[in-house]
C-alpha positions as YAML, in Angstrom:
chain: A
units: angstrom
residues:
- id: 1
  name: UNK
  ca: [51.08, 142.31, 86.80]
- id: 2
  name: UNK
  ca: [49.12, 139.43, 88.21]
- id: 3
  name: UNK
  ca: [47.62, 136.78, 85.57]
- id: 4
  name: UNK
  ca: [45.35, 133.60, 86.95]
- id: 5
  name: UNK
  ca: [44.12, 130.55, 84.64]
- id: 6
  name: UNK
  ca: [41.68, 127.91, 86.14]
- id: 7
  name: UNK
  ca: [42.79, 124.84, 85.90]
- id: 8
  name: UNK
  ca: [39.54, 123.03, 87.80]
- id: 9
  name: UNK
  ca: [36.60, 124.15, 89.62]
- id: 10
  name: UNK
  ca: [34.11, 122.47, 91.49]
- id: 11
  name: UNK
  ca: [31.51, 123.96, 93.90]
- id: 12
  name: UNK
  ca: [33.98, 122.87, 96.47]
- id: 13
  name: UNK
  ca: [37.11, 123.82, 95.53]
- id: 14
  name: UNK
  ca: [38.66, 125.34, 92.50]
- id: 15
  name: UNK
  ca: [42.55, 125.39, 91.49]
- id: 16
  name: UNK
  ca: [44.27, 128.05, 89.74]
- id: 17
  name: UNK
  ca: [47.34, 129.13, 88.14]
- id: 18
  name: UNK
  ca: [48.39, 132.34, 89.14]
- id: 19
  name: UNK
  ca: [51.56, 134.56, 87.05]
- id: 20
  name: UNK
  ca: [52.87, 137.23, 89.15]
- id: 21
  name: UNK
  ca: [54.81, 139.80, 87.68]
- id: 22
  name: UNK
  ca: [55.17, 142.08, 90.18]
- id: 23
  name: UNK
  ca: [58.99, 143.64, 90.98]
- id: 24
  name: UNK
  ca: [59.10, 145.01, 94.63]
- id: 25
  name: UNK
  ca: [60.79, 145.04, 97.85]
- id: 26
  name: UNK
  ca: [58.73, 146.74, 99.76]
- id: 27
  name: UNK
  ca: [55.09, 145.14, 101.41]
- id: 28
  name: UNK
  ca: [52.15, 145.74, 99.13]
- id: 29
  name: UNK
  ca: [49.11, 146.65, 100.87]
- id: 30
  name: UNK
  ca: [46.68, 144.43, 102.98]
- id: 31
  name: UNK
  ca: [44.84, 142.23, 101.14]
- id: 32
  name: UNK
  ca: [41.37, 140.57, 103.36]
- id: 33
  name: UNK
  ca: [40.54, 137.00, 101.49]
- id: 34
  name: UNK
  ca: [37.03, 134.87, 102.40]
- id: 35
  name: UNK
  ca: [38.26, 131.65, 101.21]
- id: 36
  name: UNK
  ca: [40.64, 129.03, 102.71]
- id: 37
  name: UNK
  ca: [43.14, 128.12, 100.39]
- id: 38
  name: UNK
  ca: [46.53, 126.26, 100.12]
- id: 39
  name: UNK
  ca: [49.11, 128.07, 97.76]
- id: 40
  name: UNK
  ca: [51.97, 126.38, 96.15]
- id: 41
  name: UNK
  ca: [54.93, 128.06, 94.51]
- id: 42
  name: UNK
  ca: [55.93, 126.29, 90.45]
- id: 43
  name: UNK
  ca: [58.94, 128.61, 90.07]
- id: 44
  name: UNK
  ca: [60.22, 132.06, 91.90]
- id: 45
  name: UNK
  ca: [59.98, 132.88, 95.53]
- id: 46
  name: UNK
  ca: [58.46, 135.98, 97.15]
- id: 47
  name: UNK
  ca: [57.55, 137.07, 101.03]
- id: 48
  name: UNK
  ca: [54.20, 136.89, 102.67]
- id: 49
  name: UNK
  ca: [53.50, 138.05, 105.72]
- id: 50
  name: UNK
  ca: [50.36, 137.45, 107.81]
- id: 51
  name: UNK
  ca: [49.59, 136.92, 111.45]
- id: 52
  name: UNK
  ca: [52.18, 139.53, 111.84]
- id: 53
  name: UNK
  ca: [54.87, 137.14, 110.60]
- id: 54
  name: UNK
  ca: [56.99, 137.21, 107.47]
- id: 55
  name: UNK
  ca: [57.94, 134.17, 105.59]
- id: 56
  name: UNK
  ca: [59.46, 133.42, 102.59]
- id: 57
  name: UNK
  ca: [57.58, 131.35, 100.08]
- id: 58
  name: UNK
  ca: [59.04, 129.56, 97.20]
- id: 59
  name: UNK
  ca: [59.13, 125.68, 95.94]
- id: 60
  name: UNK
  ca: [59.66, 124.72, 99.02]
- id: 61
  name: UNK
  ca: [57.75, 125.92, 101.26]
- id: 62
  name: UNK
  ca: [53.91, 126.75, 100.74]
- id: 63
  name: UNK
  ca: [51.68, 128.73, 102.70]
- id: 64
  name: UNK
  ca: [47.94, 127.91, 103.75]
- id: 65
  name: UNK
  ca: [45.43, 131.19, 103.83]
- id: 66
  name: UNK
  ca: [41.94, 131.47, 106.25]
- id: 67
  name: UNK
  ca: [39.07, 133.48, 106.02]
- id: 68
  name: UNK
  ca: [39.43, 137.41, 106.99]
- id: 69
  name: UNK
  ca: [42.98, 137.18, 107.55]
- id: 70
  name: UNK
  ca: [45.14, 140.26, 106.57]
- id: 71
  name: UNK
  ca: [48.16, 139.60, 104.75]
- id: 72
  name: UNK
  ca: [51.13, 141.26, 102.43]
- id: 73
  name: UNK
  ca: [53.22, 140.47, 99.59]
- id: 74
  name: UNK
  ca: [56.95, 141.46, 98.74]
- id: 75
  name: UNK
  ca: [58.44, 140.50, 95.30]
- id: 76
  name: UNK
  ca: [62.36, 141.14, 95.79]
- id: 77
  name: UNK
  ca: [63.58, 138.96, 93.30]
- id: 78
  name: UNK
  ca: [63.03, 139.59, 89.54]
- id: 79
  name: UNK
  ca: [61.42, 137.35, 86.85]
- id: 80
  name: UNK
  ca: [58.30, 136.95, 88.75]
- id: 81
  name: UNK
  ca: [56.89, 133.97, 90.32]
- id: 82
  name: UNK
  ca: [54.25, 131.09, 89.37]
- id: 83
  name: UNK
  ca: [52.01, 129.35, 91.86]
- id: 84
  name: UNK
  ca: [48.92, 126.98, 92.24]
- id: 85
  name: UNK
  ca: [46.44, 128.59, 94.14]
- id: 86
  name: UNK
  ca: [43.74, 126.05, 95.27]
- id: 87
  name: UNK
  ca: [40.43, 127.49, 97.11]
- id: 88
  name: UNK
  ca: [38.35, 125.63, 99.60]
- id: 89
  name: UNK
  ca: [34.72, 126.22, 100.67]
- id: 90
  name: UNK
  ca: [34.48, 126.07, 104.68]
- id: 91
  name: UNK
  ca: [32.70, 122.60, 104.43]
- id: 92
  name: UNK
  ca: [35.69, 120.88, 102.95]
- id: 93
  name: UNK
  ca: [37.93, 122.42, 104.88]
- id: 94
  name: UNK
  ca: [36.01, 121.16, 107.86]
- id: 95
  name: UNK
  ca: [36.11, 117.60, 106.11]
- id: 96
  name: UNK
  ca: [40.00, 117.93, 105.62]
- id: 97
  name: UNK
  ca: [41.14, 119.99, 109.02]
- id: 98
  name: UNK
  ca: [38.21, 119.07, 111.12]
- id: 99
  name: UNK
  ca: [35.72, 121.28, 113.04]
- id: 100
  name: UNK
  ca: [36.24, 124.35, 113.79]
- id: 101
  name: UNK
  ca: [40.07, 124.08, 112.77]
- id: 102
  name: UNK
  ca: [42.45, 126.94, 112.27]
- id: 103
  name: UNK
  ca: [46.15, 126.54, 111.48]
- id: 104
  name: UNK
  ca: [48.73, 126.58, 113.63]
- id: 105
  name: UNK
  ca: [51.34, 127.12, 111.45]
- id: 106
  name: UNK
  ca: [50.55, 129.04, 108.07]
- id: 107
  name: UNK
  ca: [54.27, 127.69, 106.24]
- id: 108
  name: UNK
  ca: [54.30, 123.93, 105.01]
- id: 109
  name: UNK
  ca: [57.25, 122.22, 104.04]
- id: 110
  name: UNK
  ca: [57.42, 120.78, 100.60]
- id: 111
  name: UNK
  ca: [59.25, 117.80, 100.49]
- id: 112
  name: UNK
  ca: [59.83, 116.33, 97.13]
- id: 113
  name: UNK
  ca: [56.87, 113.80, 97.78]
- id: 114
  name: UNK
  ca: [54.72, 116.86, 98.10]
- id: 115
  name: UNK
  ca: [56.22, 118.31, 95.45]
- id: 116
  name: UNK
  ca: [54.94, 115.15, 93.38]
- id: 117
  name: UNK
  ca: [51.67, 115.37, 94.54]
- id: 118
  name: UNK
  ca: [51.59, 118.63, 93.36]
- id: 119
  name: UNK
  ca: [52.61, 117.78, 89.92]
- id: 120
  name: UNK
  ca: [50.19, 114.79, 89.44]
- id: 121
  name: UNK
  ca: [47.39, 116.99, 90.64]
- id: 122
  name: UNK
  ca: [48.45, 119.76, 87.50]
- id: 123
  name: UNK
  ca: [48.74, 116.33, 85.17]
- id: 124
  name: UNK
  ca: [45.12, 115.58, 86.49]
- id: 125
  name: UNK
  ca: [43.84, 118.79, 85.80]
- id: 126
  name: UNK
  ca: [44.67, 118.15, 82.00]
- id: 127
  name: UNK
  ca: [43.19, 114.74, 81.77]
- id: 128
  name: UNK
  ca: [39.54, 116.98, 82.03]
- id: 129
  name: UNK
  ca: [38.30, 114.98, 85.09]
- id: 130
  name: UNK
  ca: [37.43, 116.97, 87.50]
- id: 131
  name: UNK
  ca: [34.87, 115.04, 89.31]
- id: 132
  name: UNK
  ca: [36.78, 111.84, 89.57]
- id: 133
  name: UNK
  ca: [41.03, 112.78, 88.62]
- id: 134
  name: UNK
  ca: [41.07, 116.07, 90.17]
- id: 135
  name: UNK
  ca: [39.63, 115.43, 93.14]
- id: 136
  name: UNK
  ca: [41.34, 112.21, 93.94]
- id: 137
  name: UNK
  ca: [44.80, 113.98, 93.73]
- id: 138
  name: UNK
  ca: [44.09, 117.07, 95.09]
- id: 139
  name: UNK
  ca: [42.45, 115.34, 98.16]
- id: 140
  name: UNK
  ca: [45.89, 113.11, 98.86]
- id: 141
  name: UNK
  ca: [47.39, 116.85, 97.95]
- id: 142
  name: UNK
  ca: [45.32, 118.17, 100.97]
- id: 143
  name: UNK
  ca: [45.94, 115.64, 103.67]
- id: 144
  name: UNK
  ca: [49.83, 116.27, 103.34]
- id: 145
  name: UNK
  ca: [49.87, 120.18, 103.66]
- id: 146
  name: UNK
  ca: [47.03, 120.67, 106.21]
- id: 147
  name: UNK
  ca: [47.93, 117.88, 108.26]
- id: 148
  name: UNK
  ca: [51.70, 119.75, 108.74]
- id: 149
  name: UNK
  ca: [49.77, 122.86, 109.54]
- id: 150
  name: UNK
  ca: [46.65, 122.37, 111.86]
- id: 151
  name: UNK
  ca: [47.31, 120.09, 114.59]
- id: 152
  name: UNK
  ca: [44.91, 117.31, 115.21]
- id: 153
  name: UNK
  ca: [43.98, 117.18, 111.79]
- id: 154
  name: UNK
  ca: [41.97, 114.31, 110.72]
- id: 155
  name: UNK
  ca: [44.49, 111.68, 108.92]
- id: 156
  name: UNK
  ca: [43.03, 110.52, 105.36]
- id: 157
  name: UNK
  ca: [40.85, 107.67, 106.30]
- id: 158
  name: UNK
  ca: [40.81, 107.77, 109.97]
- id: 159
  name: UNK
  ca: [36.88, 107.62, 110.61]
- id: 160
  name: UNK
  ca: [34.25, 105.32, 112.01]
- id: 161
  name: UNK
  ca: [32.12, 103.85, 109.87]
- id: 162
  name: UNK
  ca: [31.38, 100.36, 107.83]
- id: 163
  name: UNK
  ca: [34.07, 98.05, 106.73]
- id: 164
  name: UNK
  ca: [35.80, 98.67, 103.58]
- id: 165
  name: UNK
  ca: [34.13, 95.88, 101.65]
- id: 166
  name: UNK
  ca: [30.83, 97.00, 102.28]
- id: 167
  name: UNK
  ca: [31.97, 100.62, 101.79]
- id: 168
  name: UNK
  ca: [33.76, 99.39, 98.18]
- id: 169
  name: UNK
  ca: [30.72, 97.23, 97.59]
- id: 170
  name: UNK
  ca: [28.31, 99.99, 97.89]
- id: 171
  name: UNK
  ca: [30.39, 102.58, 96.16]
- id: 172
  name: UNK
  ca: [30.60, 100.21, 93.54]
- id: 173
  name: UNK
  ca: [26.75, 99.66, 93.35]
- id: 174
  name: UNK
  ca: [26.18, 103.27, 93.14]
- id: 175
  name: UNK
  ca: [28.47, 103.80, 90.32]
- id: 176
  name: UNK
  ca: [27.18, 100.48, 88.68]
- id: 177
  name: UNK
  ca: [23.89, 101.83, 88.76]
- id: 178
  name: UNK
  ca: [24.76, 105.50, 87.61]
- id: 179
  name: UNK
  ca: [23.55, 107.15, 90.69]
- id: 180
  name: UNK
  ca: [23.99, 111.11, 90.21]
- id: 181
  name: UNK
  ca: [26.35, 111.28, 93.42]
- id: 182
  name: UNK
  ca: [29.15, 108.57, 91.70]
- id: 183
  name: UNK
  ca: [29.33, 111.21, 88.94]
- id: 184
  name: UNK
  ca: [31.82, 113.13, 91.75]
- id: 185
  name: UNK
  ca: [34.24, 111.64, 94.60]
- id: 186
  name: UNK
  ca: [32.79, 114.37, 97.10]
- id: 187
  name: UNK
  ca: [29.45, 113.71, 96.63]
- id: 188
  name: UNK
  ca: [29.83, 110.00, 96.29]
- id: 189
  name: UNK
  ca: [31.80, 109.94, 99.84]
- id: 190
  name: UNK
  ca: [28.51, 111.76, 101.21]
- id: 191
  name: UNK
  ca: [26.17, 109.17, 99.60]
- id: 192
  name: UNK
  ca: [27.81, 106.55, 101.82]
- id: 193
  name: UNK
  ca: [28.03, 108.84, 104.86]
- id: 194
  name: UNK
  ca: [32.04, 108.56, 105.21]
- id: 195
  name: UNK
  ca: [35.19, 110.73, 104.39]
- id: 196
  name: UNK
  ca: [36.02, 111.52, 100.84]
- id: 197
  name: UNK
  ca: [39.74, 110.41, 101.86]
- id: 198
  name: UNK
  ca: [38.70, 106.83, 103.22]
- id: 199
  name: UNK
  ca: [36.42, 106.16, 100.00]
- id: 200
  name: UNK
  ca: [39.62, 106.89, 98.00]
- id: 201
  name: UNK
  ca: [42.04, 104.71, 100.31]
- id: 202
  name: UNK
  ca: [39.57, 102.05, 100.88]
- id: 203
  name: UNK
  ca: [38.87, 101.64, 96.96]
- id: 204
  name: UNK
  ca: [42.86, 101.19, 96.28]
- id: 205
  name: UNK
  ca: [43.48, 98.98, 99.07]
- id: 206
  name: UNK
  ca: [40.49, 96.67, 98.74]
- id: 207
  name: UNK
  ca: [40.76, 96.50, 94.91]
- id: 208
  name: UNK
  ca: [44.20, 97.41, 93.95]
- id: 209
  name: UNK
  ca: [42.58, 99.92, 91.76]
- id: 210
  name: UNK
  ca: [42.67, 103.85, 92.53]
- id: 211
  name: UNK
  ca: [38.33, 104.81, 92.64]
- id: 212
  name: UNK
  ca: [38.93, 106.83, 89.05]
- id: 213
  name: UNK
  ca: [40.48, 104.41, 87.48]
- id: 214
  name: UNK
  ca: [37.52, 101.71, 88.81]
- id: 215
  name: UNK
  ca: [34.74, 104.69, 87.32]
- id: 216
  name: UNK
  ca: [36.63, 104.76, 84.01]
- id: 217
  name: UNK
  ca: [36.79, 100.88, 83.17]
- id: 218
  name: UNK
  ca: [32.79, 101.06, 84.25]
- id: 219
  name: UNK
  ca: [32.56, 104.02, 81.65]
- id: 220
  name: UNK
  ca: [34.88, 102.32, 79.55]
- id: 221
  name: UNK
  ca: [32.69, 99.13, 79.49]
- id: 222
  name: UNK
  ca: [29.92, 101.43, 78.22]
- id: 223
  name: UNK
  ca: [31.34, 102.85, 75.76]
- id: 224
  name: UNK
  ca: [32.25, 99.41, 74.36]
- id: 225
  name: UNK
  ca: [28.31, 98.55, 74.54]
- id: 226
  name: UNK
  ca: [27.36, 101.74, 72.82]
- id: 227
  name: UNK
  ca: [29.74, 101.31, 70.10]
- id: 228
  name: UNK
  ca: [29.17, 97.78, 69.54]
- id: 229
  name: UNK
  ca: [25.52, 98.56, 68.82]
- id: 230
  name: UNK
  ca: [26.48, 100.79, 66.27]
- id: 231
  name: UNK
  ca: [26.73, 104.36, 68.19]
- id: 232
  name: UNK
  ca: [27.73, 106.92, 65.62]
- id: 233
  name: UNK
  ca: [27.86, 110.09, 67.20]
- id: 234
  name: UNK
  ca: [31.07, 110.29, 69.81]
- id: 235
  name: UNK
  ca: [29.67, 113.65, 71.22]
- id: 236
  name: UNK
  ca: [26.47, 112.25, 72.40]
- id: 237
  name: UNK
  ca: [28.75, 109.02, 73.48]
- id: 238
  name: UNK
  ca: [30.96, 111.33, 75.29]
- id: 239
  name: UNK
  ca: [27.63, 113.37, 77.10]
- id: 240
  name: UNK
  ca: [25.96, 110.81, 78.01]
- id: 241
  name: UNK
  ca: [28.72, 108.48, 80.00]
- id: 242
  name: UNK
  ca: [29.75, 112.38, 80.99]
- id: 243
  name: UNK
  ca: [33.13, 112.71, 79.88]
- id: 244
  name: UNK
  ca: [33.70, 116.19, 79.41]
- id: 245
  name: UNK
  ca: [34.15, 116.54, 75.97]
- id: 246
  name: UNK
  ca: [34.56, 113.98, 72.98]
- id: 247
  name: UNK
  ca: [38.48, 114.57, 73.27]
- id: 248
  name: UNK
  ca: [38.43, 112.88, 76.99]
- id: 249
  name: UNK
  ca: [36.53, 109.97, 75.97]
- id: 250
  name: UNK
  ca: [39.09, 109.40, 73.14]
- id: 251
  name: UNK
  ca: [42.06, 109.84, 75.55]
- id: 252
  name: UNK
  ca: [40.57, 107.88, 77.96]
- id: 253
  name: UNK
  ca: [39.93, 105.16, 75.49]
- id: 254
  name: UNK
  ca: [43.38, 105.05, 74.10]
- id: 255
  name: UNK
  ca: [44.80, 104.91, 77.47]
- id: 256
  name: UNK
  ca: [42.44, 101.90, 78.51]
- id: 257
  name: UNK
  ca: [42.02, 100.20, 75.77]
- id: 258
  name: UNK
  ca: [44.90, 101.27, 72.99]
- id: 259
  name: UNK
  ca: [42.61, 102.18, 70.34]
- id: 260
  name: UNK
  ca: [40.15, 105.05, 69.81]
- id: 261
  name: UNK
  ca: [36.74, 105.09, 69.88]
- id: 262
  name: UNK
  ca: [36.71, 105.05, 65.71]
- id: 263
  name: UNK
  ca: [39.24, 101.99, 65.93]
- id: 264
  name: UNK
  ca: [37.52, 99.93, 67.86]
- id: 265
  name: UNK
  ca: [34.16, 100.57, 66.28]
- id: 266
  name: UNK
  ca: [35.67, 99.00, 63.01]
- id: 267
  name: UNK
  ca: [37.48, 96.29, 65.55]
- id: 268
  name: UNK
  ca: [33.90, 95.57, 66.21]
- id: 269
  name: UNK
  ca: [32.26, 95.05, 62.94]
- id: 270
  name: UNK
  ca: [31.08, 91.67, 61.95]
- id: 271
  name: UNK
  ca: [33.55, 91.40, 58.76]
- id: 272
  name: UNK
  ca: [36.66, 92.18, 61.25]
- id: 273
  name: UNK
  ca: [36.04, 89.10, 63.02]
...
């Protein structure tokens, strides 16, 4: 029996959970997918075999997927198996492999670092930000699995293009001013006409600051304003600076800031001062 959750989707990408129940030595039939897509395995181990190879898939080692390619599955060991299953649209898989890229290798190693990355991008997935979080992780999450698997595949940040100050300074600007694209690393890295991996490195190394974490003390800011002029309503608070639901602004709040939204409204009351 085969179960899947989302955990994130984006017109780009999505990631999913996927509970396989399945019990079987032998090879189930050929399955034909459209998508590229990088699978790692949570807990279990089975066999996939594509390309006319057989390889056995399990914490440890993941397995990248491409368009039209045939491939089989073989459950030998009981108590099923649990995987992240992340999907990628050809366009960013041209952005993370590079044109017209196919791997040469379809088993990664997962080292523990990988197996971190991993992790933080399933912690991301919870926070609700899948614009900013989600992305940022998964990209980091990207670089490390293709790059062991297509040769020649572009290292996060390695492109031409304007300094990093400028490039902070404008990203900055844009999400200053609430321009649509900084609502989204992806389209925010194609505002400025650069990689989404060298917007994310550049932002940490020029401010010491990861790029969500910059976007959430702007939001955070905000929020502050709003409240201090006497915003009641946390839904419409939580719409309008587009968290995605009144629940992450309050998390994201706390986690900033120590208090919740309600808290620090009374914190900012006249007769508390």
């Amino acid at each position: 029996m085969l179960t899947s959750t989302v955990l994130a989707t984006q017109p780009d990408f999505s990631i999913t959970a996927v509970s396989c129940r399945d019990d079987h030595t032998r090879w189930s039939q050929a399955e034909v997918r459209e998508d590229y897509r990088v699978v790692l395995v949570r807990r279990g181990r089975f066999r996939r075999r594509a390309a006319g190879a057989p390889a056995e898939v399990d914490p440890t080692v993941a397995y990248l997927g491409v368009p039209g390619e045939e491939e089989r599955f073989a459950h030998p060991v009981s108590g099923g198996d649990v995987c992240t299953s992340i999907s990628l649209t050809p366009a960013l898989w041209r952005v993370v492999a590079g044109e017209d890229a196919r791997p040469a290798r379809h088993s990664v190693y997962v080292d523990a670092r990988l197996d971190l990355a991993h992790r933080r991008v399933l912690a991301s997935a919870r926070t609700g930000d899948v614009d900013h979080a989600v992305t940022e992780e998964f990209l980091g999450l990207l670089s490390a699995t293709v790059g062991q698997a297509v040769d020649g595949a572009i290292p996060p940040g390695v492109r031409p293009g304007r300094d990093e100050a400028t490039l902070v300074a404008a990203a900055r600007h844009a999400i200053g001013e609430a321009h649509p694209a900084s609502e989204g690393l992806l389209p925010l890295a194609e505002l400025l006409g650069v990689s989404p991996y060298r917007l994310s490195r550049s932002f940490t190394r020029e401010l010491g600051v990861s790029l969500t974490r910059y976007r959430n003390r702007v939001r955070v800011g905000r929020a502050l304003d709003r409240l201090d002029a006497g915003e009641d309503s946390l839904a419409n608070l939580a719409a309008d600076l587009h968290f995605s639901d009144q629940a992450h602004l309050c998390r994201t709040m706390r986690q900033y800031l120590g208090h919740t939204p309600t808290a620090l409204r009374q914190l900012l009351a006249p007769e508390s001062l």
